[in-house]
XYZ file of C-alpha atoms in Angstrom:
504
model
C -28.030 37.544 17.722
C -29.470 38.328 14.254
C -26.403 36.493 12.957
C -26.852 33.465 14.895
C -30.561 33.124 13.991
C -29.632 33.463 9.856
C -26.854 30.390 10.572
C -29.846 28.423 12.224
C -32.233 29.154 9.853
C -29.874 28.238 6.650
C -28.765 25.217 8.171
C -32.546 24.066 8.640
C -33.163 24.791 5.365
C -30.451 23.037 3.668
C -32.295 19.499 4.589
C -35.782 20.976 3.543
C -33.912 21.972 0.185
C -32.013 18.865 -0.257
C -35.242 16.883 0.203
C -37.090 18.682 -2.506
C -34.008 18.392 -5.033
C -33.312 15.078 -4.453
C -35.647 13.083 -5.876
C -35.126 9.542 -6.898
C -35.988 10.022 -10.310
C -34.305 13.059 -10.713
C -30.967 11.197 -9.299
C -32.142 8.137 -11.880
C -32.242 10.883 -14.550
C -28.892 11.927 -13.903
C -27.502 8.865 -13.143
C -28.252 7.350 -17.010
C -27.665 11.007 -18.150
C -23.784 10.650 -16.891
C -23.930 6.517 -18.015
C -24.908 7.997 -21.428
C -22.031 10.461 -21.707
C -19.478 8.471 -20.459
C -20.454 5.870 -23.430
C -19.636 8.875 -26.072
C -16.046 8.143 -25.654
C -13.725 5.504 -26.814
C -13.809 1.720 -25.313
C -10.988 -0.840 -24.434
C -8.919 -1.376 -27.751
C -10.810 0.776 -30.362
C -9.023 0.250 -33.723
C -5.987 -1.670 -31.780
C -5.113 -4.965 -33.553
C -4.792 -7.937 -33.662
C -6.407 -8.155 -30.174
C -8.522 -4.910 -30.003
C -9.747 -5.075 -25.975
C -12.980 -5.697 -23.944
C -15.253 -4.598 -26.245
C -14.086 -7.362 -28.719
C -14.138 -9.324 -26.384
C -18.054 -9.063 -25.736
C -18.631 -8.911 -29.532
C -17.058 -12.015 -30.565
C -18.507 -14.346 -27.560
C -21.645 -12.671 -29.376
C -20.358 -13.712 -32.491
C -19.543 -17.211 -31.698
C -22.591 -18.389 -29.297
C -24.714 -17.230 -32.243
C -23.223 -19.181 -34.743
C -21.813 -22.280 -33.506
C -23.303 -25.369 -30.996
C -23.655 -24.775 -27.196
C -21.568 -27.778 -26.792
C -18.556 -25.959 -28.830
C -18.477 -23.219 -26.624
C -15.771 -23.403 -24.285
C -13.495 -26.305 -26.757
C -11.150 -24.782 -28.805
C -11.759 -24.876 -32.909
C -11.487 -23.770 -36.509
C -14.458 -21.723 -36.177
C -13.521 -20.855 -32.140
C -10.007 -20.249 -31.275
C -9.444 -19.786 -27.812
C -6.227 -17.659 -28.040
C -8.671 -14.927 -29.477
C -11.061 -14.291 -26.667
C -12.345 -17.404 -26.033
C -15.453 -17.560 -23.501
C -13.829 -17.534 -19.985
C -16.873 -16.614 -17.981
C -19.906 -19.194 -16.879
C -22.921 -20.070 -18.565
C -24.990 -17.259 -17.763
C -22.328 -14.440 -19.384
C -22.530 -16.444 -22.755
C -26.368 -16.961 -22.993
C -26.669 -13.078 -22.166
C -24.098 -13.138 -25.101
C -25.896 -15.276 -26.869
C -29.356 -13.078 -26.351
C -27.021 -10.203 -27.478
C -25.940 -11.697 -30.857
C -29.635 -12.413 -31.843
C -30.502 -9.057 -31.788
C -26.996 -7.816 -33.928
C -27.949 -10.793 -35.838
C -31.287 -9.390 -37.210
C -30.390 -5.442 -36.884
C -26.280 -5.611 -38.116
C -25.617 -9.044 -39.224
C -21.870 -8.251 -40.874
C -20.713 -7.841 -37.161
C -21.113 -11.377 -36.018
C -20.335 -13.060 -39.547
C -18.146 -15.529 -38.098
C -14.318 -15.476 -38.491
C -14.794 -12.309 -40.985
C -15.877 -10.014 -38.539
C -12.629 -9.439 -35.917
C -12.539 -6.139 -35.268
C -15.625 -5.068 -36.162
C -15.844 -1.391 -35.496
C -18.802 1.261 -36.601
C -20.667 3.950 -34.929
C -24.719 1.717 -36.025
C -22.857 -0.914 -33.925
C -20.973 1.060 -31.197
C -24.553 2.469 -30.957
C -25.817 -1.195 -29.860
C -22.969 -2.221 -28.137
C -23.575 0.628 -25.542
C -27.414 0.239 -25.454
C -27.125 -3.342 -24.393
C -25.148 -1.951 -21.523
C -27.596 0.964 -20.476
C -30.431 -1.650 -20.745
C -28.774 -4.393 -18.262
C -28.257 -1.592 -16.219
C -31.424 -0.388 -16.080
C -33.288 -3.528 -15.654
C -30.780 -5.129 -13.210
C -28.341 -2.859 -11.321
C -30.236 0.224 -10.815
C -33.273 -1.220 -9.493
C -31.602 -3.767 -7.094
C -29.450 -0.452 -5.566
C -33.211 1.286 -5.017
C -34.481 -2.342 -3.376
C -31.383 -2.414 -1.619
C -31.257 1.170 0.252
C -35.293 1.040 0.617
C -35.053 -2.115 2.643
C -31.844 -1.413 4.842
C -33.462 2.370 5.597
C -36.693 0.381 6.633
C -34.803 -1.333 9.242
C -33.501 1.969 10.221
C -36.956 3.807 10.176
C -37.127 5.068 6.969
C -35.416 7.936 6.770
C -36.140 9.249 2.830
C -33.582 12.093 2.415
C -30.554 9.705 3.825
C -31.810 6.606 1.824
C -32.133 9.464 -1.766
C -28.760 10.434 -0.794
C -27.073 7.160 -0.291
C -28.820 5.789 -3.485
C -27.441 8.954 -5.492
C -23.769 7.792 -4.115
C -24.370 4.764 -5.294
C -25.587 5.096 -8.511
C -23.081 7.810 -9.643
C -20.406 6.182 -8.672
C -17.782 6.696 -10.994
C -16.024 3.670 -10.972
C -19.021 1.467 -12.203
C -19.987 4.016 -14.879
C -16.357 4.235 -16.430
C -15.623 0.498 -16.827
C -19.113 -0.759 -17.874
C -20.145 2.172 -19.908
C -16.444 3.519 -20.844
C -14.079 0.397 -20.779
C -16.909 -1.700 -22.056
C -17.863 -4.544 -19.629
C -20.941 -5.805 -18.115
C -20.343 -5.728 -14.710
C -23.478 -4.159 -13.906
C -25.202 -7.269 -14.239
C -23.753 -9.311 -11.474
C -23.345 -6.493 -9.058
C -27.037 -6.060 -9.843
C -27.663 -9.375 -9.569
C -25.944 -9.672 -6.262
C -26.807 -6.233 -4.604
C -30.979 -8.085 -5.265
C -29.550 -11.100 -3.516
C -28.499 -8.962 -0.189
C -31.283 -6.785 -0.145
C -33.322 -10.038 -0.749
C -31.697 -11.271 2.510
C -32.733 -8.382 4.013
C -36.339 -9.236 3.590
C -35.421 -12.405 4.609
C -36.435 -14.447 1.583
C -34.212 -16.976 1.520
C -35.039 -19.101 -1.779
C -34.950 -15.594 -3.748
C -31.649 -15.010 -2.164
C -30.077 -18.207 -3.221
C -31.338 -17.960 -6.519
C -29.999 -14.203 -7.127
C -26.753 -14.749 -5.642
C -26.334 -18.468 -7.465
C -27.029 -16.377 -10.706
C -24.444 -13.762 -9.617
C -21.914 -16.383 -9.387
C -23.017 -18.112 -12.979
C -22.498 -14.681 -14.567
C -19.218 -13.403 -13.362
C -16.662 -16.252 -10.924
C -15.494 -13.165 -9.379
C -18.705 -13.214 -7.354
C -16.676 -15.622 -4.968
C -15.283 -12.783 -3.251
C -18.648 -12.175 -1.934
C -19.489 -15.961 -1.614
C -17.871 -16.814 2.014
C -20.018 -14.330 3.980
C -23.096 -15.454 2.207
C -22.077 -19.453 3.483
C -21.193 -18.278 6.992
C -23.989 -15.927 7.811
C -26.491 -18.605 6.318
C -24.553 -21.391 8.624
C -24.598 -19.223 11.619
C -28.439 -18.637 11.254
C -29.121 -22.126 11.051
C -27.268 -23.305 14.185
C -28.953 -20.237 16.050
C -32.234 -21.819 14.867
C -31.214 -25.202 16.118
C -30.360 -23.256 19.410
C -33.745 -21.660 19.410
C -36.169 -23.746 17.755
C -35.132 -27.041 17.040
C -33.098 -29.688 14.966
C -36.260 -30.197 12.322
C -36.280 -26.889 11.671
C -32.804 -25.861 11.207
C -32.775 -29.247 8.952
C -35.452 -27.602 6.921
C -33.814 -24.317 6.465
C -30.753 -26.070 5.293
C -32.622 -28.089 2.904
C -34.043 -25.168 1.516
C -30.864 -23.640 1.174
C -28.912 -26.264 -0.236
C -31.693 -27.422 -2.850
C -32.234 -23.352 -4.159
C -28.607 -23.175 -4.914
C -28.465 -26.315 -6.509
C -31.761 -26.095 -8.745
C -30.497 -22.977 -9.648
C -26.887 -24.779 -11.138
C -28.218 -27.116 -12.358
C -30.708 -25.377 -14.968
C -27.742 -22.827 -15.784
C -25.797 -25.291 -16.334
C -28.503 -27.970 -18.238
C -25.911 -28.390 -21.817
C -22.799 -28.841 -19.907
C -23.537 -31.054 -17.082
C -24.616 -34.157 -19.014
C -20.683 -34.717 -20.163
C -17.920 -34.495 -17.331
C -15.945 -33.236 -20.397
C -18.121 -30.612 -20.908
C -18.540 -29.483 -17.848
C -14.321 -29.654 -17.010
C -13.636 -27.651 -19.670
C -16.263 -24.939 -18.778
C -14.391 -24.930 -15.323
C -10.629 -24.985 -16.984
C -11.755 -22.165 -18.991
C -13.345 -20.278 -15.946
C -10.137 -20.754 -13.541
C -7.370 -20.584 -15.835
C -3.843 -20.932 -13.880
C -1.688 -20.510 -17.154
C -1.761 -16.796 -16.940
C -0.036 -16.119 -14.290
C -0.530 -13.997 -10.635
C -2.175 -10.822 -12.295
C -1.574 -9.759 -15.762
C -1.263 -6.031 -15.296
C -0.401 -3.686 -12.694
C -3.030 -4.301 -10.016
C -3.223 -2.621 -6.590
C -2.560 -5.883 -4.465
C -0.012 -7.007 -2.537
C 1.429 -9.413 -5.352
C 2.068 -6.699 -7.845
C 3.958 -4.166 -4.876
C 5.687 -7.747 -3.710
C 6.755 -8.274 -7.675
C 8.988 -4.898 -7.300
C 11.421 -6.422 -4.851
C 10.788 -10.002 -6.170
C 10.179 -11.557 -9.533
C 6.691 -13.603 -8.741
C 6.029 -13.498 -12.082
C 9.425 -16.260 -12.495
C 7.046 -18.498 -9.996
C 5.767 -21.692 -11.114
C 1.643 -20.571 -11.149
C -0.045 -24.085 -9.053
C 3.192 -22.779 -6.529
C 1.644 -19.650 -6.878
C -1.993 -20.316 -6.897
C -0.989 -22.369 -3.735
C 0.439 -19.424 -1.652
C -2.277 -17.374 -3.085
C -4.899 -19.412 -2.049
C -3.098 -19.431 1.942
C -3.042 -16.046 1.910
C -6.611 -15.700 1.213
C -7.775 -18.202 3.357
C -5.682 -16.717 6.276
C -7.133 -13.145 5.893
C -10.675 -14.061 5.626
C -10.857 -15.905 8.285
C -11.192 -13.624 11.187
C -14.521 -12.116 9.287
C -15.802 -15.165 8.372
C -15.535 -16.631 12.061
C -16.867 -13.309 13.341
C -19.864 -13.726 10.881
C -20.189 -17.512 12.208
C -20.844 -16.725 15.657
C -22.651 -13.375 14.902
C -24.817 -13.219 12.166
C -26.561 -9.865 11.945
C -26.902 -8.237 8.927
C -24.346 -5.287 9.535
C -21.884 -7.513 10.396
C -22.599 -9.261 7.222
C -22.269 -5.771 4.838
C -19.058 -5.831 6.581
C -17.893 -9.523 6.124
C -18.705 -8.805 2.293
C -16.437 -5.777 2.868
C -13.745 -7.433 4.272
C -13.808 -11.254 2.318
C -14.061 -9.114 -1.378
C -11.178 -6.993 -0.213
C -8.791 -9.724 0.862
C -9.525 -11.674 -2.198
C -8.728 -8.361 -4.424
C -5.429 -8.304 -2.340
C -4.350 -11.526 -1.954
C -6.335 -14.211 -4.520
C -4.635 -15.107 -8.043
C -5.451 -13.665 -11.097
C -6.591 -10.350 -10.291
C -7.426 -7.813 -12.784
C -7.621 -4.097 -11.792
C -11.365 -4.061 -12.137
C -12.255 -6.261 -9.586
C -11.957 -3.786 -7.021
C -15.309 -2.805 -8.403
C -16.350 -5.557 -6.587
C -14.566 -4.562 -3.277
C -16.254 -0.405 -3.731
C -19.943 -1.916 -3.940
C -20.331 -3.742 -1.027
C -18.569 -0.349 0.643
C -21.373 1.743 -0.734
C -24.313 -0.894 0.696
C -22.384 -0.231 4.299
C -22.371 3.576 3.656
C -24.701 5.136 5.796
C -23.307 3.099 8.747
C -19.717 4.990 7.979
C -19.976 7.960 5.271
C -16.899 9.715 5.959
C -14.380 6.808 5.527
C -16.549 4.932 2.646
C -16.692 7.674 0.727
C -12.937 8.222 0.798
C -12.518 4.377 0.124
C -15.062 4.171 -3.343
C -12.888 8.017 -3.948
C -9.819 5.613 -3.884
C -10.973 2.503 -6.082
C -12.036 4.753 -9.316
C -8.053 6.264 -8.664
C -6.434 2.565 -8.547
C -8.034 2.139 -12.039
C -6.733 5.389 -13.707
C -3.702 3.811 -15.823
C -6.560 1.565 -17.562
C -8.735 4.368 -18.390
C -5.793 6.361 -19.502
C -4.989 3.621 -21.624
C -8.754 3.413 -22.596
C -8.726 7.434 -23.431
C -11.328 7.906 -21.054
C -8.814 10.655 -19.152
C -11.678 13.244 -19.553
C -14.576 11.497 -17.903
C -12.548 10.233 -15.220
C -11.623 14.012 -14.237
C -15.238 15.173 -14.422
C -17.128 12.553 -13.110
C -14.533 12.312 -9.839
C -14.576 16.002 -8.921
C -18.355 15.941 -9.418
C -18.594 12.817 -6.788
C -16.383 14.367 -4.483
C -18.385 18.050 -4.699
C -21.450 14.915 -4.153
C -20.110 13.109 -1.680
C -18.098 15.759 0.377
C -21.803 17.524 0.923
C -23.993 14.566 1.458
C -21.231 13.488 4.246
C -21.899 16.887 6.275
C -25.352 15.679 6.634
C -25.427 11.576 6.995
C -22.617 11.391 8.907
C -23.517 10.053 12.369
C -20.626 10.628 14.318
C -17.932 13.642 14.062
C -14.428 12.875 12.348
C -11.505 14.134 14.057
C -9.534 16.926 12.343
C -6.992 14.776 12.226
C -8.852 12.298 10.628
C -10.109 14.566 7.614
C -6.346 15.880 7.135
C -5.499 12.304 6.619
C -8.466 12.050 4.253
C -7.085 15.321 2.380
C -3.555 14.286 2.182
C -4.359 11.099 0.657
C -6.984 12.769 -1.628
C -3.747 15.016 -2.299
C -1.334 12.556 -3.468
C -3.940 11.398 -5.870
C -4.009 14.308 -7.398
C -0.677 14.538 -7.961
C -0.406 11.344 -8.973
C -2.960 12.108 -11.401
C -0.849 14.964 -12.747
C 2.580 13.410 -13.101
C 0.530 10.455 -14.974
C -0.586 12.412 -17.506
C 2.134 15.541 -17.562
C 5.366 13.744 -17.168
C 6.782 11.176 -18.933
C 8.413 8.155 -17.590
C 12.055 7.410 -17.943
C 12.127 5.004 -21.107
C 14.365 2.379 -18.820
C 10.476 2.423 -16.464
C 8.108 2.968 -19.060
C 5.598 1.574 -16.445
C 6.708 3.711 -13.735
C 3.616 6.086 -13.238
C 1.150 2.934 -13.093
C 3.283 0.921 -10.540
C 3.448 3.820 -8.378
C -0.771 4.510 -8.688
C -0.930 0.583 -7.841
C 1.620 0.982 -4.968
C 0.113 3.962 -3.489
C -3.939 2.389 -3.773
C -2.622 -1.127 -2.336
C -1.135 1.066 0.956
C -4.368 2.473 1.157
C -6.325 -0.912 0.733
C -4.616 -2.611 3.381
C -5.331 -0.134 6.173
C -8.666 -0.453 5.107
C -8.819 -4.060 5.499
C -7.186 -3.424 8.897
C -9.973 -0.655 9.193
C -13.209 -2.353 8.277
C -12.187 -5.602 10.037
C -11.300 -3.590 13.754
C -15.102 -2.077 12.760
C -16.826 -5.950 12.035
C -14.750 -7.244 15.350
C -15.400 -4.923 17.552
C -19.132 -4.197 16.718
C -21.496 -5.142 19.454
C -24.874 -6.383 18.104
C -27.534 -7.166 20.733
C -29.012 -10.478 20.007
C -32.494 -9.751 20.019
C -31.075 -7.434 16.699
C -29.603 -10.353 14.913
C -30.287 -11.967 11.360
């Protein structure tokens, strides 16, 4: 009896304890204090020429939006040769690049001198480089997560140690933290920017959400993987308020809708749009079909099919064509789903499902867009702990022949054993519904094999006929795992009753 009341007692007091310790500015704390250590190692092609990696990358579209005409841009030139990291992203990535190379400009001028400074590599500027990261991230991404989770637990009563928790899973999620603050990207700025768009939905502002999400989509054109759901649930609200109200007002809504998104173009896009040249080569440069199906071994179905069958050999518009059929295809049953119920948890999963058929099936996919696939995931967390936990534990694995590459094999060890120590606690207590023990064996095992895979990737070496042989197996292994997921996640959207006095 004494027993039994010691077990009660400690499990009551793990939530009392847990609510104390996890503070939200204690988890901010630790979230830049892990951002900051991560950014201590190397980044994507340090002291690799002629092409160096990301973090060139970023530097010279710094470089060259400082010092030549906005209407030079995107054309190649003397002074901007596209082979060398031209400017592939929209307008909004190169005036944030363009912000960027004011500031070198006045503090370390030598690296943006243009066409002398390739390369450019010194711990003053490393320094910067990082700090313009942490700041983006502070202003944008982190904040929009703590909007986010404060408005979806408000539907859900406001319940503060699940919505600390959830925002502590979110913001130390290694994935993010490796490629923006490791790799060297900026990807926290359109997640942020379209995480502030959702949870802007959720408040049901409507012109905000337009405008966050239309900016999402002007930084990064990878935000179309989250576009479709936005268009659908938007469409489906506005015939419900036809059904409802009447045809005035569901004209109205759609007016307001259509004129946000299009403001919001049009004065990102003010220097282009004034010459159809312009503005073609902006989009040529954005959706380029010369490179091919995926440049490097990606989890997705075209890089397992491309073991049995060259689809590399494919003519790309062929290519782009079957892509795009795919795509459409998968998406489809979501979207529909979406159309003719649009609640907002069927909408977290609609993102879930649209960005992770595009990261299987769409053209051109680099390995980091499944960043863009494990952030929706999070949003949806709470609903599902247990298997999104094991999903976001999957997409920082599918990366790890980049950030071996990247020599960022040391942070990606610690910062995954302490999310799943994180994750594997904060599950025992948000998790709404038991797991079988079948179900967390299968978790384990898989969890397993990526260990192991881990190993062999850095213990063994390949046989020099497959010098590739370790990261096409990782990509293999993470694509099985991504389609039962989509099979997952949709079965979850589909069969998910929502009462309709609960939707939008």
């Amino acid at each position: 009896m004494s027993l039994y009341c010691d077990t009660m007692i400690y499990k009551n007091l793990i939530p009392i304890y847990l609510k104390k310790v996890l503070d939200e500015k204690l988890i901010l704390m630790i979230a830049v204090l892990f951002r900051w250590f991560v950014s201590l190692h190397d980044y994507s092609g340090k002291s690799q020429t002629p092409m160096y990696g990301d973090y060139e990358a970023q530097r010279h579209w710094m470089e060259v939006t400082v010092s030549i005409p906005t209407t030079q841009w995107y054309f190649n030139s003397s002074d901007n040769d596209l082979l060398y990291w031209g400017l592939d992203y929209p307008p909004l990535t190169a005036y944030h690049s363009y912000l960027n190379g004011l500031v070198l400009k006045r503090i370390l001028p030598e690296s943006i001198q243009l066409n002398t400074s390739r390369g450019f590599e010194s711990k003053f500027h490393k320094l910067l480089m990082r700090y313009s990261v942490l700041i983006v991230d502070l202003l944008i991404f982190i904040p929009a997560v703590c909007w986010f989770f404060r408005q979806f637990f408000k539907i859900k009563n406001n319940n503060q140690m699940s919505q600390t928790m959830t925002i502590a899973m979110t913001l130390l999620y290694p994935g993010l933290i490796l490629i923006d603050h490791g790799h060297f990207q900026y990807n926290c700025v359109s997640l942020g920017l379209f995480v502030a768009s959702v949870a802007s939905m959720f408040t049901n502002k409507t012109i905000f959400t337009c405008v966050l999400f239309s900016m999402a989509l002007n930084y990064k054109q990878m935000e179309l993987y989250h576009a479709l759901p936005f268009f659908f649930y938007y469409i489906g609200f506005i015939y419900e308020t036809y059904k409802k109200h009447s045809f005035i007002t569901a004209l109205k809504t759609l007016s307001i809708l259509v004129l946000s998104v299009m403001i919001t173009f049009i004065l990102l896009w003010v220097p282009f749009i004034s010459d159809p040249k312009q503005m073609f080569q902006v989009i040529h440069r954005i959706f380029p079909l010369e490179r091919g199906v995926f440049e490097d071994k990606v989890s997705n179905i075209w890089c397992v099919i491309n073991v049995l069958y060259k689809l590399r050999n494919m003519n790309n518009h062929t290519m782009a064509t079957i892509c795009l059929m795919t795509t459409f295809i998968s998406v489809m049953p979501t979207c529909l789903d979406l159309l003719k119920n649009p609640s907002k948890i069927k909408f977290l999963l609609s993102l879930i499902n649209c960005s992770l058929s595009f990261f299987l099936f769409s053209f051109q996919v680099h390995e980091k867009s499944v960043l863009l696939v494990a952030i929706p995931v999070l949003m949806y967390s709470p609903q599902n702990v247990f298997m999104c936990t094991w999903f976001v534990t999957l997409t920082t694995f599918s990366m790890l022949p980049l950030l071996i590459r990247d020599n960022l094999l040391v942070p990606f060890i610690s910062l995954s054993l302490i999310y799943f120590i994180l994750h594997y606690n904060i599950e025992k207590l948000l998790s709404q519904q038991k797991e079988t023990s079948k179900l967390h064996l299968l978790r384990n095992l898989s969890l397993f094999g990526c260990v192991i895979l881990t190993l062999c990737a850095i213990a063994l070496k390949p046989p020099p006929k497959y010098p590739d042989l370790w990261p096409l197996i990782i990509s293999v292994y993470s694509c099985m795992h991504f389609v039962l997921f989509l099979i997952y996640f949709n079965f979850s959207q589909l069969m998910l009753q929502i009462p309709k006095k609960k939707l939008y």
